[in-house]
Amino acid sequence: MNKVAVFRREHFNAAHRLHNPTLSDKENAILFGKCNNKNYHGHNYDLIVKVTGIPDPKTGYVIDMKILSDLISKEVLERFDHKNLNLDTTDFETLNPTAENIVIVIYNLLRDKIDNKLDLQIRLYETERNFVEYPS
Amino acid sequence: MNKVAVFRREHFNAAHRLHNPTLSDKENAILFGKCNNKNYHGHNYDLIVKVTGIPDPKTGYVIDMKILSDLISKEVLERFDHKNLNLDTTDFETLNPTAENIVIVIYNLLRDKIDNKLDLQIRLYETERNFVEYPS
Amino acid sequence: MNKVAVFRREHFNAAHRLHNPTLSDKENAILFGKCNNKNYHGHNYDLIVKVTGIPDPKTGYVIDMKILSDLISKEVLERFDHKNLNLDTTDFETLNPTAENIVIVIYNLLRDKIDNKLDLQIRLYETERNFVEYPS
Amino acid sequence: MNKVAVFRREHFNAAHRLHNPTLSDKENAILFGKCNNKNYHGHNYDLIVKVTGIPDPKTGYVIDMKILSDLISKEVLERFDHKNLNLDTTDFETLNPTAENIVIVIYNLLRDKIDNKLDLQIRLYETERNFVEYPS
Amino acid sequence: MNKVAVFRREHFNAAHRLHNPTLSDKENAILFGKCNNKNYHGHNYDLIVKVTGIPDPKTGYVIDMKILSDLISKEVLERFDHKNLNLDTTDFETLNPTAENIVIVIYNLLRDKIDNKLDLQIRLYETERNFVEYPS
Amino acid sequence: MNKVAVFRREHFNAAHRLHNPTLSDKENAILFGKCNNKNYHGHNYDLIVKVTGIPDPKTGYVIDMKILSDLISKEVLERFDHKNLNLDTTDFETLNPTAENIVIVIYNLLRDKIDNKLDLQIRLYETERNFVEYPS
């Protein structure tokens, strides 16, 4: 039987700046331009969590969307919503919070909590025009 | 030559309730919560049909979008639009109309009518925040 | 000083049928077509609540959006979300649940609970293509 | 002759925190909750500028959208995009950057630069679910 | 009793160029830039028709949306969809097809066909970022 | 290490007609209907460019989105924006500008300019309801 993918969209609002602490301020300014602004800027991050598996014949669900939504809230939104990613989280103390790095961090947070027989993929919108997906 | 995928978006409005008739009312209430409401609730279902193949050199089309749209209307929209999925269709007489089960039913309805040299995938939005895809 | 309008978007999913109980079944069928389907159909209703007033100099708020959102949840969403408007509510026992009538009912529910020095207007999307606003 | 309204949508990404410097930290925390986070959070602000007037018979334009877009870039986006509203701007040194206050500031910045025979109104989206308009 | 506004969204795809035939080619090029391209360019025009009135107590409708949609199809879409506005229509033989002029033409086409006790307003999206409304 | 996909959305407005110059006018009219209109029609084309690879540990980027955006502007938007695809481009002098053929042309234009260790896929929206993707 073929698998079905289910998707749940959530969002959080956060501040960040792009900055690699192992590089000089000048190098950071060249590499990241206005995204390196020392006082931060921010985004409405839109998150789509894709979970793939065989629907349970009893429920007709791949995963209960209420449970998935609560899990995302607990593991991701409580951690990042209305936070400064660089200052308020341990995840980005030294890791540069590019969309690519954020989506990998979110994947790892959720992968640990979702049954391994289910596949997981995360899409993260930084803006309507810039977004990322992991694993690709 | 690589294949091109073409997508057509359509929509229908339907009532449903989540209910597994082989379980007790109590079990259904626990499993499906407010989605089990005995008098039904409803959705604006948004449907994206993806057809993949090699464009015909004469037309430049993988499939004529007018023909695809008419096919979706005839096979899916006439069947489900402005209907109660549990009461007005044979498809969900005993099958629980979760998004997962609806998307599989729609896939099977269309798969029978589309040339086998073309691949088919269906995405179904139950809401902006909850959607499914089959096959994954 | 000019007023500022603030808007809060919420949504609910409900079943309904268009039916005027003072008319015959035949007249209802002619007037409302497939929207009169006896077993109901449904929608994802999107609701935009507009509140207009002078921002409080202390908070910079016309109204606290958290309080407004909680009020809409309590007065509107708990009443209509995952319900059958015709069967599960007193509001539409005899009133035909057209978008026009629903938006007036929602306005009246909220008008009673919002300070009279604030203006109120409701927009209700039945689908992406059909929506209403009250008062106009 | 009736007037025509023209609308131009732009956006900027910024960090902010809600904070009234004339109040204690405790009062700020109570009033603004997680929006008061001392390390800031952020948003993708979407801006719709509405200009109303009689189309010029020579061009058929109320205002040249290229000129309007350049004006918004110069007066608003260069000032706020990829900035911390509290720290990097003079506008919100002491003014609490609620959506209500931001939209009034933007209105005043643009009002000075647009011909007085044209009416002006600004809509500002802080998120998809929270937005404001001025004058109302 | 207050009035209710109802809105119907439709769309059409058309080619056009901005060109004032009473001006020289050089003046047109300066005024309209790339929009003056002699071989035309095009848009997906999105149209929102707003009709305002008192709901009929029998139907609960301000206007039957099916009738409104059919009227828009007949008067506007058949006239402009998949057409070159400058070459294929009499409306823009000499009138420059700016968004401002198109929205006035559409208003006049529909105003003649809609009961005078109902108010009418048209919004026309040329792109997601540029749109117009008439009367304002 | 798994790859990350990054996406950049851009858009352009163009006129076109569907027409295969090796067929008779009658055959073209039958195959393409109103899309064959001899005076052209047009679209707001929305383009999503997906680039997949391993993020650079120094920047945290798969590819700098500013560089990607500039590349799309130079190779695609300058070529097609505010143009007549049939008359103003060499790409569609003899090739029928269906969405399928346009997306392949865009892929080839960008594939030549993007590092071969990065995967590339293009999605092109002709309308909200019709879109294509290559390679599939």
PDB file of C-alpha atoms in Angstrom, chain F residues 30-133:
ATOM      1  CA  ILE F  30      -9.152  23.648 -32.491  1.00  0.00           C
ATOM      2  CA  LEU F  31      -6.175  22.684 -30.326  1.00  0.00           C
ATOM      3  CA  PHE F  32      -5.781  25.903 -28.344  1.00  0.00           C
ATOM      4  CA  GLY F  33      -9.222  27.580 -28.381  1.00  0.00           C
ATOM      5  CA  LYS F  34      -9.261  31.055 -26.849  1.00  0.00           C
ATOM      6  CA  CYS F  35      -5.550  30.706 -25.920  1.00  0.00           C
ATOM      7  CA  ASN F  36      -4.858  30.926 -29.681  1.00  0.00           C
ATOM      8  CA  ASN F  37      -6.381  34.460 -29.959  1.00  0.00           C
ATOM      9  CA  LYS F  38      -4.312  36.096 -32.725  1.00  0.00           C
ATOM     10  CA  ASN F  39      -3.879  39.356 -30.805  1.00  0.00           C
ATOM     11  CA  TYR F  40      -2.494  37.592 -27.706  1.00  0.00           C
ATOM     12  CA  HIS F  41      -3.557  37.547 -24.074  1.00  0.00           C
ATOM     13  CA  GLY F  42      -1.319  37.594 -20.993  1.00  0.00           C
ATOM     14  CA  HIS F  43      -0.433  36.437 -17.526  1.00  0.00           C
ATOM     15  CA  ASN F  44       1.270  37.325 -14.264  1.00  0.00           C
ATOM     16  CA  TYR F  45       3.772  34.476 -14.221  1.00  0.00           C
ATOM     17  CA  ASP F  46       4.976  33.470 -10.755  1.00  0.00           C
ATOM     18  CA  LEU F  47       8.265  31.615 -10.713  1.00  0.00           C
ATOM     19  CA  ILE F  48       9.708  29.492  -7.896  1.00  0.00           C
ATOM     20  CA  VAL F  49      13.344  28.485  -8.297  1.00  0.00           C
ATOM     21  CA  LYS F  50      14.440  25.560  -6.086  1.00  0.00           C
ATOM     22  CA  VAL F  51      18.167  25.009  -5.520  1.00  0.00           C
ATOM     23  CA  THR F  52      19.290  21.979  -3.515  1.00  0.00           C
ATOM     24  CA  GLY F  53      22.671  21.329  -1.915  1.00  0.00           C
ATOM     25  CA  ILE F  54      24.694  21.141   1.279  1.00  0.00           C
ATOM     26  CA  PRO F  55      24.867  24.438   3.216  1.00  0.00           C
ATOM     27  CA  ASP F  56      28.315  26.048   3.242  1.00  0.00           C
ATOM     28  CA  PRO F  57      29.542  25.775   6.877  1.00  0.00           C
ATOM     29  CA  LYS F  58      30.999  29.294   6.698  1.00  0.00           C
ATOM     30  CA  THR F  59      27.776  31.069   5.649  1.00  0.00           C
ATOM     31  CA  GLY F  60      25.059  28.576   6.516  1.00  0.00           C
ATOM     32  CA  TYR F  61      23.767  29.175   2.964  1.00  0.00           C
ATOM     33  CA  VAL F  62      23.098  26.660   0.180  1.00  0.00           C
ATOM     34  CA  ILE F  63      23.299  29.697  -2.091  1.00  0.00           C
ATOM     35  CA  ASP F  64      23.146  33.404  -1.252  1.00  0.00           C
ATOM     36  CA  MET F  65      19.499  34.361  -1.954  1.00  0.00           C
ATOM     37  CA  LYS F  66      20.595  37.840  -3.081  1.00  0.00           C
ATOM     38  CA  ILE F  67      22.882  36.277  -5.698  1.00  0.00           C
ATOM     39  CA  LEU F  68      20.146  33.844  -6.754  1.00  0.00           C
ATOM     40  CA  SER F  69      17.588  36.654  -7.023  1.00  0.00           C
ATOM     41  CA  ASP F  70      19.964  38.790  -9.088  1.00  0.00           C
ATOM     42  CA  LEU F  71      20.684  35.825 -11.359  1.00  0.00           C
ATOM     43  CA  ILE F  72      16.967  35.191 -11.957  1.00  0.00           C
ATOM     44  CA  SER F  73      16.467  38.898 -12.704  1.00  0.00           C
ATOM     45  CA  LYS F  74      19.314  38.954 -15.213  1.00  0.00           C
ATOM     46  CA  GLU F  75      18.630  35.645 -16.967  1.00  0.00           C
ATOM     47  CA  VAL F  76      14.830  35.403 -16.802  1.00  0.00           C
ATOM     48  CA  LEU F  77      13.045  38.615 -15.794  1.00  0.00           C
ATOM     49  CA  GLU F  78      14.971  40.969 -18.094  1.00  0.00           C
ATOM     50  CA  ARG F  79      14.287  38.541 -20.918  1.00  0.00           C
ATOM     51  CA  PHE F  80      10.562  37.973 -20.370  1.00  0.00           C
ATOM     52  CA  ASP F  81       9.098  40.693 -18.107  1.00  0.00           C
ATOM     53  CA  HIS F  82       6.718  43.070 -19.923  1.00  0.00           C
ATOM     54  CA  LYS F  83       7.421  41.231 -23.178  1.00  0.00           C
ATOM     55  CA  ASN F  84       5.407  39.386 -25.789  1.00  0.00           C
ATOM     56  CA  LEU F  85       6.832  35.878 -25.561  1.00  0.00           C
ATOM     57  CA  ASN F  86       6.017  35.057 -29.211  1.00  0.00           C
ATOM     58  CA  LEU F  87       7.260  38.320 -30.735  1.00  0.00           C
ATOM     59  CA  ASP F  88       9.905  39.766 -28.417  1.00  0.00           C
ATOM     60  CA  THR F  89      11.989  36.682 -27.596  1.00  0.00           C
ATOM     61  CA  THR F  90      14.112  34.299 -29.652  1.00  0.00           C
ATOM     62  CA  ASP F  91      13.193  31.419 -27.336  1.00  0.00           C
ATOM     63  CA  PHE F  92       9.618  31.242 -28.585  1.00  0.00           C
ATOM     64  CA  GLU F  93      10.028  32.291 -32.199  1.00  0.00           C
ATOM     65  CA  THR F  94       9.076  28.782 -33.266  1.00  0.00           C
ATOM     66  CA  LEU F  95       8.502  27.061 -29.901  1.00  0.00           C
ATOM     67  CA  ASN F  96       4.897  27.213 -28.658  1.00  0.00           C
ATOM     68  CA  PRO F  97       4.934  29.145 -25.327  1.00  0.00           C
ATOM     69  CA  THR F  98       2.881  26.686 -23.265  1.00  0.00           C
ATOM     70  CA  ALA F  99       3.661  26.684 -19.546  1.00  0.00           C
ATOM     71  CA  GLU F 100       5.458  23.359 -20.097  1.00  0.00           C
ATOM     72  CA  ASN F 101       7.763  24.828 -22.738  1.00  0.00           C
ATOM     73  CA  ILE F 102       8.357  28.067 -20.802  1.00  0.00           C
ATOM     74  CA  VAL F 103       9.418  26.196 -17.667  1.00  0.00           C
ATOM     75  CA  ILE F 104      11.916  24.074 -19.650  1.00  0.00           C
ATOM     76  CA  VAL F 105      13.381  27.202 -21.269  1.00  0.00           C
ATOM     77  CA  ILE F 106      13.756  28.887 -17.870  1.00  0.00           C
ATOM     78  CA  TYR F 107      15.379  25.771 -16.421  1.00  0.00           C
ATOM     79  CA  ASN F 108      17.936  25.692 -19.223  1.00  0.00           C
ATOM     80  CA  LEU F 109      18.705  29.418 -18.884  1.00  0.00           C
ATOM     81  CA  LEU F 110      19.424  29.019 -15.163  1.00  0.00           C
ATOM     82  CA  ARG F 111      21.053  25.563 -15.264  1.00  0.00           C
ATOM     83  CA  ASP F 112      23.942  27.024 -17.289  1.00  0.00           C
ATOM     84  CA  LYS F 113      24.630  29.631 -14.606  1.00  0.00           C
ATOM     85  CA  ILE F 114      24.318  27.600 -11.395  1.00  0.00           C
ATOM     86  CA  ASP F 115      27.089  25.385  -9.987  1.00  0.00           C
ATOM     87  CA  ASN F 116      26.586  21.785 -11.109  1.00  0.00           C
ATOM     88  CA  LYS F 117      26.909  20.443  -7.593  1.00  0.00           C
ATOM     89  CA  LEU F 118      23.587  22.149  -6.879  1.00  0.00           C
ATOM     90  CA  ASP F 119      20.319  20.586  -8.089  1.00  0.00           C
ATOM     91  CA  LEU F 120      17.795  22.835  -9.800  1.00  0.00           C
ATOM     92  CA  GLN F 121      14.029  22.646 -10.237  1.00  0.00           C
ATOM     93  CA  ILE F 122      11.610  25.295 -11.500  1.00  0.00           C
ATOM     94  CA  ARG F 123       7.926  25.781 -10.749  1.00  0.00           C
ATOM     95  CA  LEU F 124       5.967  28.213 -12.914  1.00  0.00           C
ATOM     96  CA  TYR F 125       2.465  29.486 -12.112  1.00  0.00           C
ATOM     97  CA  GLU F 126       0.539  30.674 -15.192  1.00  0.00           C
ATOM     98  CA  THR F 127      -2.480  31.290 -12.969  1.00  0.00           C
ATOM     99  CA  GLU F 128      -3.355  30.324  -9.391  1.00  0.00           C
ATOM    100  CA  ARG F 129      -5.087  27.252 -10.822  1.00  0.00           C
ATOM    101  CA  ASN F 130      -2.615  26.172 -13.553  1.00  0.00           C
ATOM    102  CA  PHE F 131       1.059  25.559 -12.859  1.00  0.00           C
ATOM    103  CA  VAL F 132       3.950  23.357 -13.937  1.00  0.00           C
ATOM    104  CA  GLU F 133       7.239  22.004 -12.577  1.00  0.00           C
TER     105      GLU F 133
END
